[in-house]
């Protein structure tokens, strides 16, 4: 008996070192216990949009939080990140992008810990935010960073071979190119992501089906391997020569498909997306990835200028009529708020400001963060997060304006979404010359007295014009018959909540107060005048009314 | 075995298993430390803790120069970018050794060899000096002196992950980095780019610690390897001025104190604090050598105003005044003989400085003319580089191949550029006058056939020192120099030519060698009518009687047309 005890004791001690979660073998099986909470469909105006399970459309207004760097550079636990969720909510975000590392959920081989993930989910629920998970596994920007993968993978190159061993990479651990052709690796990673989402299902079950996660991004910068890394590192292909682009694409596509399958087989079937680096148009490699069975959405990113944003979103919307377009990363710089409006006006269903606030101990790019680094000595949220210039204020303003009319903003196609105050040709005009004239494809002609430094919208959706302005202004609707105007906003159920009728001067002019959302009911709309008439009366299209 | 014995045996086993659970790596770091490795070449130490003075900057009435082991040292070097060869081209030590052999064959007397911080400190306080051991062993084998180039936190204004230990880069809380564009990006030459806060006390503490360990190792190495004193100087960082002069603007580097874009003044302050601390660490070592800083084209091409050499820029003066830095030089990257002449004078005008070209492209076909211009002005010259990394050539811009040698098909094969032999020949002549070139006024140094950037094939030129006038005539593209000591001229030309002396009368002409100020004649040479026919590649001593002082025209005959 003593012998048995002494033999068992070391084993007990060993297993207790690994954590409290039991070891089990998991297989990837398609789980059908819960319907996908988020799906996409086209609106009456034929705009692709995300809808929640109750049919209410979703307009993603998100900020990126580099939780991986908060952990690896700032050495924080998830529990210490609550203030970041609070400030995102304070900035009128409804979603956060968080990077979930494989290494933080599979802490040792087959040993899972979801404590950190739970903390993120709990914060999301507490602050009424949804999450998009950026999966930080073995493929990040075309590289493998050992900080993201479990040690049993990175320390076992015989079982999980490398194509190239590169260099130490500071807070990212060691940089290498792992062999994504290795089915064993992909299966291990699949199981980890699958398990994470199965856990989200469990969490959801215990949290009133809050449905915390809208989508999962499969890898990060999936085009970087082919477009940058192969040549940068002279990555060898299977024939020993520099890897061909086709071979590189095949590798990344295999990875994306495997991770997508993990999400779609899980109990919590989030939407899946794939993003590219500085992708301003749909090209063949984007099409190839969109064709992967488990990829729902392909995303443009880093559309640096107003015009680039306009054309980039337009290109994706035109190419994919049934896919909601999400700008999944864009610098949170001084024009971030304008970019949000332009992205939405051109048909986008989501926008991610990169990033909310930089980790304290990682260099910050001057290109963009809404807030300066976290100040731990602050006693209020304002003191903890000081904004860069007026970026956060401006972004909060636009998020707020769009939130008030998120239903028409997600329903209306770009021909019926007039963004106001984004036509630079008015910059040097004064007085009445500042009246911006925009025609909507439905036939409505909008005249907007255009104060300086203003932003707003006029959206037509199912017999109503919804409008708002960041400053006091006038909006006149022509070529239609208006009946009544109200101020108010949409509630979470997607229903308009009126705050009372307002006067419509001459049955067509609304005197708008700054920041108030209105809607005007239209009885009839005349056909759109011919182009010569529009030109002679200086009406521009919704797209043409966005000029940088 | 009774129960108590079993318990005693099992307890250590349990503890072992417990420790193995916590992920701690108990690898014995001593196996990484070459000081504890068996070095079959090492002998009994000859130093026992006393200071060893290897080199210093000395001055005389004509200027300053480097002295190595009590003797004048003519500064003729070439750089070997071992970092690039090993990081990018994946050269082995055996491959690198061939480059040392090539440097010796070129005839330079010193080489600039990088020591990257990350190549000696692998993890915090885990030092390994195998790299340094190899470099110094090769230098000793080929009788080359080495200037260590300390590649630490500031390499051309950036911090490179290939050069800095990861424990520094991974801990931004202890070792902060500046906010800037491009940080975290990969550059295939140097790894990931960052901007460490160069003078942050935590960083300075670690970097100076590494420098101290390096100098201690060099002391130990030399003590146990014959005392040949291979290391004669240390370059502190590499072109550190690039940070304030370019990087701040290029990459919008932010000040950690104001949060706004860093001012150039703040940038220089940080750079100066850093290089000063590192320089002092070198100077405090038992192995005593000079320190220097090189600037990235300090003049920006503006060497003269009209015909007057400009003052050195204020930041050059500031660095030159640092306690930890002995001398400053310029990486001018100019093929203009006139500009090289001007820069040497500009840098020689700095207090206590020895003006030198720390880097100039080795692919300039007029490298011999440029070297001659620098040396004739009481300066020094180093060629960048001996051979450019094949990786750099394949992955860089068109002008990146700056080696005087081209890579061959394999690591130990070489292709010599057209001006290689001419450069080698001139260097051989200059080395013959090592003991005396810094012992006379530059107005008494003739430099022949360097009035234009390229030597003329046929040229007749009359140049005066303060004592004599020489009419130089060549039809074979000869160039060379003469050192006029008032009663004799030591003269060397690369090819055949004739010289005719005036304002004096030749009494004797001899050829042969000069070593440690001792001229050994191998026989007299005939002369006629004060004219001597000179054979290229030989040193001549022309003894003469001067007719009296005259105005020197040496300056006016270097790089004027």
mmCIF file of N, CA and C in Angstrom, chain A residues 444-481:
data_model
loop_
_atom_site.group_PDB
_atom_site.id
_atom_site.type_symbol
_atom_site.label_atom_id
_atom_site.label_comp_id
_atom_site.label_asym_id
_atom_site.label_seq_id
_atom_site.Cartn_x
_atom_site.Cartn_y
_atom_site.Cartn_z
ATOM 1 N N UNK A 444 -35.445 61.950 -53.538
ATOM 2 C CA UNK A 444 -35.479 63.083 -52.606
ATOM 3 C C UNK A 444 -34.270 63.992 -52.838
ATOM 4 N N UNK A 445 -34.539 65.285 -52.779
ATOM 5 C CA UNK A 445 -33.465 66.269 -52.893
ATOM 6 C C UNK A 445 -33.277 66.915 -51.521
ATOM 7 N N UNK A 446 -32.078 66.880 -51.036
ATOM 8 C CA UNK A 446 -31.792 67.382 -49.686
ATOM 9 C C UNK A 446 -30.964 68.651 -49.794
ATOM 10 N N UNK A 447 -31.441 69.702 -49.117
ATOM 11 C CA UNK A 447 -30.669 70.949 -49.022
ATOM 12 C C UNK A 447 -30.246 71.104 -47.560
ATOM 13 N N UNK A 448 -28.983 71.248 -47.357
ATOM 14 C CA UNK A 448 -28.478 71.288 -45.976
ATOM 15 C C UNK A 448 -27.650 72.545 -45.799
ATOM 16 N N UNK A 449 -28.109 73.398 -44.906
ATOM 17 C CA UNK A 449 -27.292 74.585 -44.611
ATOM 18 C C UNK A 449 -26.073 74.082 -43.832
ATOM 19 N N UNK A 450 -24.974 74.380 -44.356
ATOM 20 C CA UNK A 450 -23.749 73.655 -43.996
ATOM 21 C C UNK A 450 -22.825 74.526 -43.153
ATOM 22 N N UNK A 451 -23.005 74.521 -41.827
ATOM 23 C CA UNK A 451 -22.077 75.290 -40.982
ATOM 24 C C UNK A 451 -20.669 74.706 -41.110
ATOM 25 N N UNK A 452 -19.732 75.451 -40.609
ATOM 26 C CA UNK A 452 -18.356 74.949 -40.678
ATOM 27 C C UNK A 452 -18.129 73.840 -39.656
ATOM 28 N N UNK A 453 -17.198 72.970 -39.976
ATOM 29 C CA UNK A 453 -16.778 71.885 -39.063
ATOM 30 C C UNK A 453 -17.973 71.111 -38.524
ATOM 31 N N UNK A 454 -18.763 70.622 -39.426
ATOM 32 C CA UNK A 454 -19.978 69.935 -39.021
ATOM 33 C C UNK A 454 -19.971 68.546 -39.624
ATOM 34 N N UNK A 455 -20.743 67.665 -39.032
ATOM 35 C CA UNK A 455 -20.913 66.338 -39.621
ATOM 36 C C UNK A 455 -22.337 65.878 -39.306
ATOM 37 N N UNK A 456 -22.904 65.145 -40.226
ATOM 38 C CA UNK A 456 -24.262 64.662 -40.009
ATOM 39 C C UNK A 456 -24.675 63.731 -41.125
ATOM 40 N N UNK A 457 -25.958 63.432 -41.168
ATOM 41 C CA UNK A 457 -26.443 62.555 -42.231
ATOM 42 C C UNK A 457 -27.904 62.858 -42.516
ATOM 43 N N UNK A 458 -28.327 62.413 -43.696
ATOM 44 C CA UNK A 458 -29.737 62.392 -44.065
ATOM 45 C C UNK A 458 -29.946 61.067 -44.793
ATOM 46 N N UNK A 459 -30.731 60.187 -44.163
ATOM 47 C CA UNK A 459 -30.857 58.815 -44.678
ATOM 48 C C UNK A 459 -32.322 58.549 -45.007
ATOM 49 N N UNK A 460 -32.528 58.027 -46.183
ATOM 50 C CA UNK A 460 -33.902 57.633 -46.519
ATOM 51 C C UNK A 460 -34.053 56.141 -46.271
ATOM 52 N N UNK A 461 -35.134 55.801 -45.503
ATOM 53 C CA UNK A 461 -35.407 54.385 -45.251
ATOM 54 C C UNK A 461 -36.904 54.202 -45.050
ATOM 55 N N UNK A 462 -37.501 53.521 -45.969
ATOM 56 C CA UNK A 462 -38.903 53.109 -45.852
ATOM 57 C C UNK A 462 -39.809 54.278 -45.437
ATOM 58 N N UNK A 463 -39.898 55.267 -46.307
ATOM 59 C CA UNK A 463 -40.822 56.415 -46.183
ATOM 60 C C UNK A 463 -40.406 57.467 -45.151
ATOM 61 N N UNK A 464 -39.219 57.339 -44.634
ATOM 62 C CA UNK A 464 -38.757 58.373 -43.702
ATOM 63 C C UNK A 464 -37.377 58.876 -44.129
ATOM 64 N N UNK A 465 -37.196 60.145 -43.837
ATOM 65 C CA UNK A 465 -35.836 60.692 -43.867
ATOM 66 C C UNK A 465 -35.377 60.807 -42.418
ATOM 67 N N UNK A 466 -34.237 60.216 -42.125
ATOM 68 C CA UNK A 466 -33.635 60.342 -40.787
ATOM 69 C C UNK A 466 -32.441 61.277 -40.908
ATOM 70 N N UNK A 467 -32.387 62.235 -40.030
ATOM 71 C CA UNK A 467 -31.297 63.201 -40.185
ATOM 72 C C UNK A 467 -30.816 63.721 -38.832
ATOM 73 N N UNK A 468 -29.596 64.189 -38.869
ATOM 74 C CA UNK A 468 -29.025 64.811 -37.676
ATOM 75 C C UNK A 468 -27.825 65.648 -38.105
ATOM 76 N N UNK A 469 -27.407 66.515 -37.213
ATOM 77 C CA UNK A 469 -26.269 67.385 -37.501
ATOM 78 C C UNK A 469 -25.533 67.646 -36.199
ATOM 79 N N UNK A 470 -24.238 67.694 -36.279
ATOM 80 C CA UNK A 470 -23.471 67.921 -35.050
ATOM 81 C C UNK A 470 -23.561 69.371 -34.580
ATOM 82 N N UNK A 471 -24.019 70.254 -35.468
ATOM 83 C CA UNK A 471 -24.254 71.641 -35.059
ATOM 84 C C UNK A 471 -25.657 72.043 -35.493
ATOM 85 N N UNK A 472 -26.192 73.103 -34.900
ATOM 86 C CA UNK A 472 -27.495 73.602 -35.325
ATOM 87 C C UNK A 472 -27.454 73.856 -36.827
ATOM 88 N N UNK A 473 -28.510 73.428 -37.524
ATOM 89 C CA UNK A 473 -28.500 73.588 -38.981
ATOM 90 C C UNK A 473 -29.936 73.453 -39.497
ATOM 91 N N UNK A 474 -30.091 73.683 -40.785
ATOM 92 C CA UNK A 474 -31.405 73.499 -41.420
ATOM 93 C C UNK A 474 -31.281 72.415 -42.482
ATOM 94 N N UNK A 475 -32.358 71.633 -42.582
ATOM 95 C CA UNK A 475 -32.378 70.635 -43.636
ATOM 96 C C UNK A 475 -33.730 70.712 -44.344
ATOM 97 N N UNK A 476 -33.699 70.859 -45.639
ATOM 98 C CA UNK A 476 -34.917 70.959 -46.439
ATOM 99 C C UNK A 476 -35.000 69.769 -47.371
ATOM 100 N N UNK A 477 -36.195 69.184 -47.447
ATOM 101 C CA UNK A 477 -36.387 68.081 -48.393
ATOM 102 C C UNK A 477 -37.273 68.566 -49.531
ATOM 103 N N UNK A 478 -36.827 68.301 -50.741
ATOM 104 C CA UNK A 478 -37.562 68.709 -51.937
ATOM 105 C C UNK A 478 -37.876 67.489 -52.782
ATOM 106 N N UNK A 479 -38.758 67.730 -53.756
ATOM 107 C CA UNK A 479 -39.152 66.672 -54.695
ATOM 108 C C UNK A 479 -39.891 65.535 -53.990
ATOM 109 N N UNK A 480 -40.550 65.920 -52.886
ATOM 110 C CA UNK A 480 -41.312 64.927 -52.141
ATOM 111 C C UNK A 480 -42.330 65.675 -51.296
ATOM 112 N N UNK A 481 -43.248 64.931 -50.731
ATOM 113 C CA UNK A 481 -44.236 65.555 -49.853
ATOM 114 C C UNK A 481 -43.999 65.055 -48.442
#
